[in-house]
Amino acid sequence: MSAPQPASLFDQFAQGWRSYALIALIAFLSAQFGAGRMQVMDPEEARFAQATRQMVEAGDYAHVRLQTETQSARPIGVHWLQAAAVNAAEPLTHKRNAIWFYRLPSTLGLLLAAIATLWGGAALIGQRSALFGAALLSVAMLAGFQGMAATADALLLGFTTLALAALARLRAPQRKKVISLLFWFALACGVLIKGFIAPLAATLTLASLFAWERRAAWMKPLLWWPGPLLFAIVAALSLGTLFSFERGGLDQFTLPGFHLFLLPFLIFPATYALPAAARLSIETIRAPLADEDHAAFRFLICWALPILLVFELTPAKLPHFALPAYPAIALLCGAGLTAMTGRRWRTTHPAGVALFAVAGGVIVALMSIAATFMPGDFAADTRRAISTALIGVGIVAASFTALIMLRRPAARCAVLVACALALSFSFRERILPEARALNVSSEVVAALTRARLTPRDDRPLWVVGYSEPSLIFITRTDIRLAGPVEAGGEAQIGDAIVIEGRAMQDMTTQLATRDLQFTPAEEPVRGLTIANLDRVALFVGELRPISAAPPADVPR
């Protein structure tokens, strides 16, 4: 009888604490690209950050407000975490509008999601495949971006993944009461972060598994009373926000297939392993229920597929709605990477390489388009777009070649992770921070600074025709967002004013009735608002009497 083969160095590494440290490092890097350089983004991130800032300024941690508007339907958990980060950093920064600290909880959310994916996946598909899946999730385009943004989605992903990873561990003979309590704790935190989404994901997974396997004995530890009691208390206290839904995207209808179409681009670089993941899923669906070798894949399918179906069938869709399904898809991709070396699958590798190349090409094209929003004329835009495309194509082409040449799953996973990190660094750390035409509010503040018109206690700032919350966050909470009638009737001589070009005529007419005139300080700030892709021209100046105002040819 031959002696057992010793574990490889990689397997020894994957079995220990070092695998968790590696995943945490990869997730941290993925989330931090751009976190300190990118302007606060409209609309959702700016709303979250400004509401938290007002919490800290007022010392009121029980209410969510955006200026004078009370947002009672918004879950409060993310604001508490952001406020804790801001309060901890304020003695060092001496300011409350440094966006990096508001983004830190989202980074921790991505770390939690990645580590929970590894922890839960190890009980399902083994430590090696789970390590691959957690790494692919950490650097996925959507997950990494949400880990950078000061919104609730990365934290929701973290707590939802922790809850479902606890379910995965519950299927193994382990400390079931502790695991059950962890499951309910994660769900309670998910409710505080974003209402019903985390309980919905867990319910869909449990219901689908029961309908498929007709087994519920392993779920009995979930009935241990401390866990449901904890969840019931949190849900009762959050009843007003439990069924809240993000308002972005609610005014538009999108056909089913939206999330499935975007999946290869948003989960990139796991795109390469999607054909293998699909092959495993088909085999699992065809396998008999008595086949325990496919039990882990049944769990992952029941985690991912119902969530995707529910959000595909909802009338309104935003790309990040389906994010809670991504850990399960990433684990299927990790298992697919491992399976490709041991099975005679003739099409999964070529299909994966082709899909990877297409998705990578689309991402590079988007990066090239974003580079044209940097300052400069058409010739400069063209040069930047071409140079960005060449760099991006070089990264994707090198990864494409490595995927063809390398055979080991660990090497292929390393190539995929490196490719995603390189693209994310280029996009979020180099291109977007310098795309000034997209950072309209920052350019307005720069214009106010040059004109010495920044708001202060004795000089308010009126903003007419431009209502993006990022401008509030970058300046002061008490700036006045108003229409031409209100601003024209109440603004005083010497007040700083920002007017969007389409409101200029109405504002001028209203001011003329009071013998006042708006005097622009310089050429308008032109750009594109991210919220609705609307081109704006913002004039920065002050209010003067008509007799005292120097003649000015206001550009249109």
XYZ file of C-alpha atoms in Angstrom:
556
model
C 0.000 0.000 0.000
C 1.534 3.282 -1.083
C 2.111 6.049 1.415
C -0.240 9.045 1.218
C 1.037 11.945 -0.837
C 2.079 14.951 1.272
C 0.038 18.104 0.828
C 1.468 20.665 -1.561
C 2.883 23.907 -0.257
C -0.152 25.749 -1.605
C -2.555 23.395 0.180
C -0.592 23.802 3.404
C -0.839 27.551 2.976
C -4.574 27.412 2.203
C -5.347 25.331 5.293
C -3.930 27.808 7.803
C -4.664 31.290 9.035
C -2.485 32.688 6.262
C -5.249 32.124 3.718
C -7.564 34.401 5.717
C -4.845 37.025 6.008
C -4.196 36.856 2.265
C -7.885 37.257 1.430
C -8.193 40.168 3.858
C -5.188 41.874 2.228
C -6.567 41.377 -1.298
C -10.002 42.688 -0.279
C -8.460 45.693 1.487
C -6.403 46.627 -1.570
C -9.398 46.183 -3.863
C -11.558 48.464 -1.722
C -8.933 51.124 -1.125
C -8.172 51.994 -4.742
C -9.622 55.489 -5.134
C -11.014 55.691 -1.593
C -8.773 58.602 -0.661
C -8.691 60.357 -4.037
C -12.132 60.195 -5.599
C -14.616 62.978 -4.884
C -17.711 61.983 -2.965
C -20.069 60.522 -5.573
C -23.631 61.555 -6.335
C -26.264 60.739 -5.521
C -26.317 57.891 -2.975
C -22.820 58.125 -1.494
C -23.175 61.881 -0.992
C -26.550 61.394 0.727
C -25.145 58.763 3.085
C -22.049 60.793 3.935
C -23.891 64.091 4.426
C -26.546 62.484 6.637
C -23.803 60.964 8.799
C -21.983 64.293 8.937
C -25.138 65.976 10.232
C -25.472 63.236 12.853
C -21.982 64.023 14.100
C -22.479 67.799 13.937
C -25.759 67.689 15.857
C -24.834 64.848 18.196
C -28.180 63.226 17.303
C -27.642 59.562 16.419
C -31.317 58.602 16.421
C -32.450 60.485 13.297
C -31.237 60.548 9.688
C -31.447 63.984 8.061
C -30.269 65.583 4.840
C -30.181 69.293 5.615
C -33.704 69.926 6.966
C -35.283 66.833 5.397
C -35.816 63.899 7.772
C -35.214 60.547 6.069
C -37.096 58.315 8.473
C -37.294 55.396 6.018
C -33.507 54.970 5.725
C -31.914 52.217 7.905
C -29.569 53.713 10.451
C -26.859 51.102 10.935
C -24.461 52.314 8.255
C -24.649 55.853 9.636
C -23.649 54.635 13.090
C -20.583 52.885 11.699
C -19.614 55.887 9.587
C -20.110 58.225 12.553
C -17.852 56.023 14.686
C -15.117 56.224 12.045
C -15.477 60.005 11.697
C -15.465 60.606 15.457
C -12.360 58.451 15.828
C -10.547 60.366 13.075
C -11.661 63.914 13.880
C -8.911 64.590 16.482
C -6.375 63.853 13.726
C -8.046 65.473 10.709
C -9.904 68.352 12.458
C -12.611 68.200 9.795
C -15.781 66.266 9.156
C -15.934 66.130 5.376
C -12.914 63.930 4.620
C -14.661 61.218 2.605
C -12.071 58.485 3.248
C -13.292 57.907 6.789
C -16.912 57.614 5.657
C -15.780 54.952 3.199
C -13.895 52.899 5.785
C -16.946 50.879 7.003
C -17.586 49.767 3.416
C -14.015 48.496 3.224
C -14.655 46.495 6.381
C -17.862 45.203 4.783
C -15.947 43.849 1.791
C -13.355 42.295 4.113
C -16.145 40.599 6.071
C -17.750 39.313 2.864
C -14.472 37.912 1.542
C -13.508 36.230 4.819
C -17.021 34.839 5.302
C -16.929 33.480 1.743
C -13.700 31.646 2.540
C -15.023 30.402 5.895
C -18.354 29.177 4.572
C -16.958 27.916 1.290
C -14.328 25.803 3.049
C -17.128 23.770 4.631
C -18.787 23.284 1.242
C -16.170 22.901 -1.488
C -12.872 22.647 0.386
C -10.324 25.211 1.478
C -8.485 25.427 -1.860
C -11.555 26.129 -4.009
C -12.992 28.424 -1.345
C -9.750 30.423 -1.380
C -10.060 30.856 -5.135
C -13.696 31.943 -4.822
C -13.014 34.425 -2.004
C -10.130 35.962 -3.961
C -12.283 36.352 -7.069
C -15.061 37.979 -5.044
C -12.615 40.381 -3.378
C -11.418 41.838 -6.688
C -14.704 41.677 -8.620
C -15.432 44.999 -10.332
C -18.755 45.606 -8.573
C -17.749 44.288 -5.141
C -14.500 46.273 -5.148
C -16.244 49.472 -6.202
C -18.929 49.083 -3.543
C -16.174 48.393 -1.003
C -14.780 51.816 -1.841
C -18.084 53.741 -1.781
C -19.593 55.117 1.437
C -22.942 53.397 0.945
C -24.708 50.456 2.570
C -24.119 47.839 -0.132
C -20.701 46.498 0.905
C -21.816 46.210 4.525
C -25.012 44.477 3.421
C -22.889 42.103 1.352
C -20.684 41.401 4.373
C -23.469 40.572 6.825
C -25.552 38.658 4.274
C -22.528 36.558 3.324
C -21.773 35.928 7.000
C -25.350 34.733 7.597
C -25.318 32.371 4.612
C -21.808 31.154 5.438
C -23.152 30.279 8.883
C -25.896 28.254 7.175
C -23.231 26.447 5.173
C -21.358 25.637 8.380
C -24.613 24.530 10.012
C -24.862 21.665 7.507
C -21.617 20.258 8.950
C -21.421 18.585 12.402
C -20.032 21.559 14.277
C -21.017 23.788 17.219
C -24.529 24.290 15.979
C -25.816 26.622 18.714
C -22.934 29.040 18.271
C -23.341 28.932 14.488
C -27.102 29.504 14.831
C -26.541 32.533 17.043
C -24.035 33.911 14.540
C -26.592 33.475 11.751
C -29.264 35.474 13.596
C -26.740 38.119 14.650
C -25.666 38.619 11.033
C -29.291 38.889 9.902
C -30.031 41.440 12.643
C -27.045 43.525 11.532
C -28.248 43.211 7.934
C -31.634 44.638 8.951
C -29.912 47.621 10.553
C -27.882 48.147 7.387
C -30.509 47.770 4.650
C -33.826 46.496 5.869
C -35.297 43.285 4.539
C -32.661 42.299 1.960
C -30.540 40.061 4.223
C -33.557 38.173 5.684
C -34.937 37.821 2.153
C -31.704 36.240 0.909
C -31.612 33.784 3.817
C -35.297 32.906 3.444
C -34.961 32.286 -0.286
C -31.944 30.042 0.285
C -33.621 27.965 3.021
C -36.908 27.659 1.141
C -35.183 26.640 -2.107
C -33.031 24.055 -0.355
C -36.040 22.525 1.385
C -38.017 22.431 -1.850
C -35.120 20.710 -3.620
C -33.865 18.292 -0.946
C -36.992 17.802 1.178
C -34.782 17.862 4.267
C -35.084 20.266 7.163
C -33.478 18.462 10.089
C -30.227 20.386 9.708
C -32.156 23.666 10.067
C -33.520 22.825 13.557
C -30.656 24.555 15.464
C -31.903 27.838 13.972
C -34.887 27.582 16.311
C -32.715 27.918 19.430
C -34.523 30.807 21.110
C -31.746 33.403 21.756
C -31.129 33.880 18.017
C -34.728 34.462 16.877
C -35.303 36.666 19.937
C -32.334 38.883 19.046
C -33.536 39.180 15.471
C -37.132 39.901 16.512
C -36.032 42.730 18.819
C -33.916 44.380 16.111
C -36.643 43.907 13.486
C -39.268 45.426 15.811
C -37.076 48.448 16.530
C -36.414 48.829 12.787
C -39.989 48.257 11.654
C -40.206 51.671 9.986
C -37.159 50.927 7.808
C -37.508 47.152 7.422
C -39.248 47.382 4.053
C -37.524 50.497 2.784
C -36.124 50.323 -0.721
C -33.487 52.386 -2.451
C -35.204 55.105 -4.413
C -32.623 55.183 -7.196
C -33.934 53.206 -10.150
C -37.508 53.053 -8.851
C -38.826 55.399 -11.507
C -37.727 53.262 -14.435
C -38.635 49.824 -15.725
C -35.978 47.390 -16.912
C -36.700 44.113 -18.658
C -35.732 40.780 -17.042
C -32.210 39.690 -17.961
C -30.593 42.928 -16.778
C -28.515 41.342 -13.985
C -27.625 38.279 -16.035
C -26.415 40.465 -18.904
C -24.216 42.558 -16.595
C -22.869 39.602 -14.609
C -19.788 38.871 -16.805
C -18.684 42.503 -16.521
C -19.522 43.148 -12.864
C -18.023 39.916 -11.517
C -14.899 40.252 -13.700
C -12.304 38.603 -13.491
C -14.327 35.569 -12.328
C -15.833 35.828 -15.824
C -13.216 33.328 -16.973
C -14.633 30.617 -14.675
C -18.326 31.292 -15.356
C -18.579 28.518 -18.017
C -17.067 26.023 -15.554
C -19.444 27.231 -12.834
C -22.368 26.783 -15.220
C -21.142 23.256 -16.076
C -21.011 22.331 -12.371
C -24.492 23.766 -11.843
C -25.945 21.732 -14.721
C -24.323 18.564 -13.409
C -25.740 19.273 -9.954
C -29.265 19.791 -11.263
C -29.051 16.489 -13.141
C -27.525 14.545 -10.238
C -29.787 12.437 -7.978
C -30.627 13.799 -4.530
C -28.822 10.883 -2.904
C -25.540 12.070 -4.443
C -23.876 13.882 -1.531
C -20.972 14.944 -3.726
C -23.251 17.602 -5.201
C -24.852 18.727 -1.904
C -22.479 21.683 -1.595
C -23.295 22.855 -5.110
C -27.021 22.545 -4.387
C -26.521 24.957 -1.505
C -24.633 27.457 -3.672
C -27.238 27.252 -6.442
C -30.041 27.827 -3.912
C -28.093 30.812 -2.593
C -27.443 32.509 -5.931
C -30.267 31.586 -8.289
C -33.335 32.681 -6.230
C -31.750 36.059 -5.447
C -31.010 36.647 -9.118
C -34.521 35.584 -10.120
C -36.224 37.841 -7.569
C -34.290 40.919 -8.625
C -34.703 40.072 -12.294
C -38.472 40.054 -11.796
C -38.645 43.339 -9.878
C -39.675 46.216 -12.185
C -36.847 48.548 -11.154
C -33.234 47.415 -11.225
C -29.858 48.792 -10.264
C -26.665 46.793 -10.860
C -25.834 46.307 -7.175
C -29.248 44.904 -6.216
C -28.067 41.353 -7.016
C -24.745 41.725 -5.173
C -25.731 39.301 -2.312
C -25.701 36.478 -4.892
C -22.097 37.157 -5.933
C -20.322 35.202 -3.130
C -22.128 31.998 -4.134
C -21.318 32.599 -7.819
C -17.680 33.296 -6.905
C -17.498 30.023 -4.947
C -18.941 28.150 -7.929
C -16.267 29.817 -10.058
C -13.580 28.806 -7.549
C -14.812 25.216 -7.668
C -14.897 25.438 -11.459
C -11.249 26.555 -11.564
C -10.283 23.460 -9.614
C -12.566 21.138 -11.575
C -11.204 22.200 -14.974
C -7.884 20.474 -14.286
C -9.408 17.149 -13.303
C -12.218 16.727 -15.813
C -12.308 16.374 -19.571
C -14.214 19.526 -20.322
C -13.335 20.600 -23.823
C -15.321 23.833 -23.999
C -15.143 25.460 -20.565
C -11.564 26.735 -20.866
C -11.874 28.163 -24.421
C -15.282 29.653 -23.610
C -13.933 31.143 -20.382
C -10.928 32.700 -22.103
C -13.138 34.188 -24.822
C -15.647 35.545 -22.304
C -12.798 36.976 -20.233
C -11.391 38.763 -23.290
C -14.763 40.262 -24.243
C -15.562 41.461 -20.724
C -12.048 42.838 -20.282
C -12.316 44.675 -23.595
C -15.575 46.319 -22.569
C -14.077 47.438 -19.240
C -11.039 48.895 -21.025
C -13.359 50.736 -23.441
C -15.210 52.280 -20.482
C -11.902 53.334 -18.949
C -10.920 55.007 -22.237
C -14.208 56.895 -22.359
C -13.751 58.057 -18.759
C -10.268 59.344 -19.615
C -11.805 61.837 -22.066
C -13.403 63.694 -19.142
C -10.015 64.936 -17.959
C -9.166 68.592 -18.683
C -8.005 69.410 -22.187
C -9.083 69.834 -25.773
C -10.183 67.169 -28.244
C -6.618 66.287 -29.177
C -5.672 65.776 -25.539
C -8.811 63.676 -24.983
C -7.899 61.501 -27.957
C -4.335 60.967 -26.744
C -5.497 60.028 -23.247
C -8.159 57.663 -24.574
C -5.630 55.910 -26.821
C -2.977 55.628 -24.096
C -5.560 54.308 -21.610
C -6.771 51.767 -24.154
C -3.205 50.616 -24.879
C -2.440 50.123 -21.184
C -5.729 48.362 -20.553
C -5.429 46.121 -23.591
C -1.879 45.277 -22.526
C -3.091 44.169 -19.084
C -5.957 42.098 -20.484
C -3.808 40.617 -23.272
C -1.073 39.583 -20.835
C -3.686 37.930 -18.613
C -5.304 36.285 -21.653
C -1.950 34.813 -22.672
C -1.171 33.622 -19.145
C -4.555 31.885 -18.870
C -3.797 29.969 -22.064
C -0.260 28.994 -21.054
C -0.737 28.187 -17.372
C -2.477 25.010 -16.248
C -2.539 25.129 -12.453
C -5.693 26.591 -10.871
C -3.691 28.597 -8.332
C -1.632 30.229 -11.087
C -4.729 31.050 -13.115
C -6.418 32.530 -10.044
C -3.343 34.662 -9.331
C -3.409 35.972 -12.911
C -7.089 36.865 -12.622
C -6.589 38.666 -9.307
C -3.584 40.607 -10.606
C -5.481 41.635 -13.748
C -8.465 42.929 -11.769
C -6.306 44.823 -9.285
C -4.344 46.470 -12.103
C -7.519 47.591 -13.906
C -9.166 48.776 -10.693
C -6.070 50.769 -9.732
C -5.933 52.432 -13.140
C -9.641 53.232 -13.183
C -10.310 54.330 -9.609
C -6.936 55.659 -8.526
C -5.735 57.350 -11.727
C -8.564 58.039 -14.159
C -11.719 58.887 -12.183
C -10.059 61.297 -9.690
C -8.676 63.318 -12.604
C -11.886 63.252 -14.646
C -12.828 66.770 -13.594
C -15.807 67.001 -15.900
C -17.384 64.258 -13.790
C -16.356 65.874 -10.494
C -18.569 68.921 -10.947
C -19.016 69.792 -7.278
C -15.265 69.761 -6.636
C -14.717 72.085 -9.598
C -17.399 74.445 -8.274
C -15.654 74.577 -4.894
C -12.349 75.282 -6.657
C -14.013 78.166 -8.521
C -15.478 79.512 -5.272
C -12.037 79.349 -3.681
C -10.398 81.222 -6.564
C -13.072 83.930 -6.335
C -12.803 84.042 -2.522
C -16.493 83.247 -2.241
C -16.424 80.095 -0.133
C -19.379 80.044 2.290
C -18.918 81.174 5.866
C -21.101 82.192 8.806
C -21.581 85.784 7.594
C -21.851 84.931 3.872
C -24.238 82.194 2.797
C -23.960 80.262 -0.442
C -27.026 79.991 -2.667
C -27.165 77.205 -5.236
C -29.813 77.574 -7.949
C -30.726 74.815 -10.402
C -28.145 72.313 -9.105
C -29.181 70.018 -6.257
C -26.455 67.368 -6.054
C -25.758 66.533 -2.369
C -22.014 66.254 -2.972
C -21.789 70.060 -2.995
C -23.350 70.167 0.469
C -20.857 67.639 1.796
C -17.814 69.357 0.298
C -18.842 72.812 1.576
C -21.237 73.353 4.499
C -24.446 71.808 5.722
C -26.215 75.185 5.773
C -25.787 76.136 2.102
C -29.090 77.011 0.452
C -30.316 74.835 -2.443
C -33.154 76.865 -3.896
C -35.117 77.707 -7.010
C -34.871 81.041 -8.853
C -37.928 82.492 -7.109
C -36.751 81.744 -3.578
C -33.107 82.674 -4.167
C -34.006 85.800 -6.185
C -36.343 86.977 -3.457
C -34.202 86.267 -0.389
C -30.523 86.514 -1.383
C -28.720 89.620 -0.128
C -25.991 91.819 -1.554
C -22.601 90.122 -1.214
C -23.996 86.591 -1.009
C -22.141 83.917 -2.976
C -24.277 82.286 -5.649
C -23.930 79.293 -7.957
C -26.436 79.251 -10.839
C -26.973 76.495 -13.381
C -27.191 77.957 -16.889
C -30.803 76.919 -17.530
C -31.927 78.816 -14.423
C -29.982 81.964 -15.296
C -32.797 83.771 -17.160
C -35.377 83.214 -14.418
C -32.860 84.208 -11.756
C -31.893 87.390 -13.615
C -35.546 88.372 -14.024
C -36.272 87.777 -10.343
C -33.239 89.790 -9.212
C -34.101 92.681 -11.512
C -37.309 93.295 -9.560
C -35.085 94.135 -6.564
C -32.532 96.168 -8.575
C -29.933 93.444 -8.076
C -27.668 91.638 -10.488
C -25.632 88.438 -10.445
C -21.972 89.066 -11.279
C -20.050 85.962 -12.447
C -16.482 85.638 -11.232
C -15.169 83.574 -14.153
C -16.175 81.268 -16.963
C -18.752 78.667 -15.969
C -17.854 75.239 -14.620
C -19.022 72.702 -17.179
C -19.427 69.000 -16.624
C -21.662 65.955 -16.474
C -23.677 64.942 -13.424
C -23.287 61.260 -12.596
C -26.786 60.920 -11.144
C -28.708 61.506 -14.379
C -25.928 62.031 -16.982
C -27.052 65.621 -17.459
C -24.668 68.256 -18.833
C -24.512 71.348 -16.655
C -22.897 74.789 -16.781
C -22.532 76.342 -13.328
C -21.826 80.064 -12.963
C -20.041 81.138 -9.793
C -20.320 84.726 -8.579
C -21.911 87.110 -6.105
C -24.880 89.430 -5.824
C -24.477 93.175 -6.330
C -26.728 96.187 -6.939
C -27.278 96.861 -10.628
C -25.733 100.342 -10.314
C -22.605 98.929 -8.625
C -22.112 95.873 -10.809
C -19.420 96.155 -13.489
C -20.620 95.362 -17.004
C -20.231 91.678 -17.696
C -20.992 89.580 -20.700
C -22.410 86.505 -19.024
C -21.574 83.483 -21.181
C -24.399 81.197 -22.066
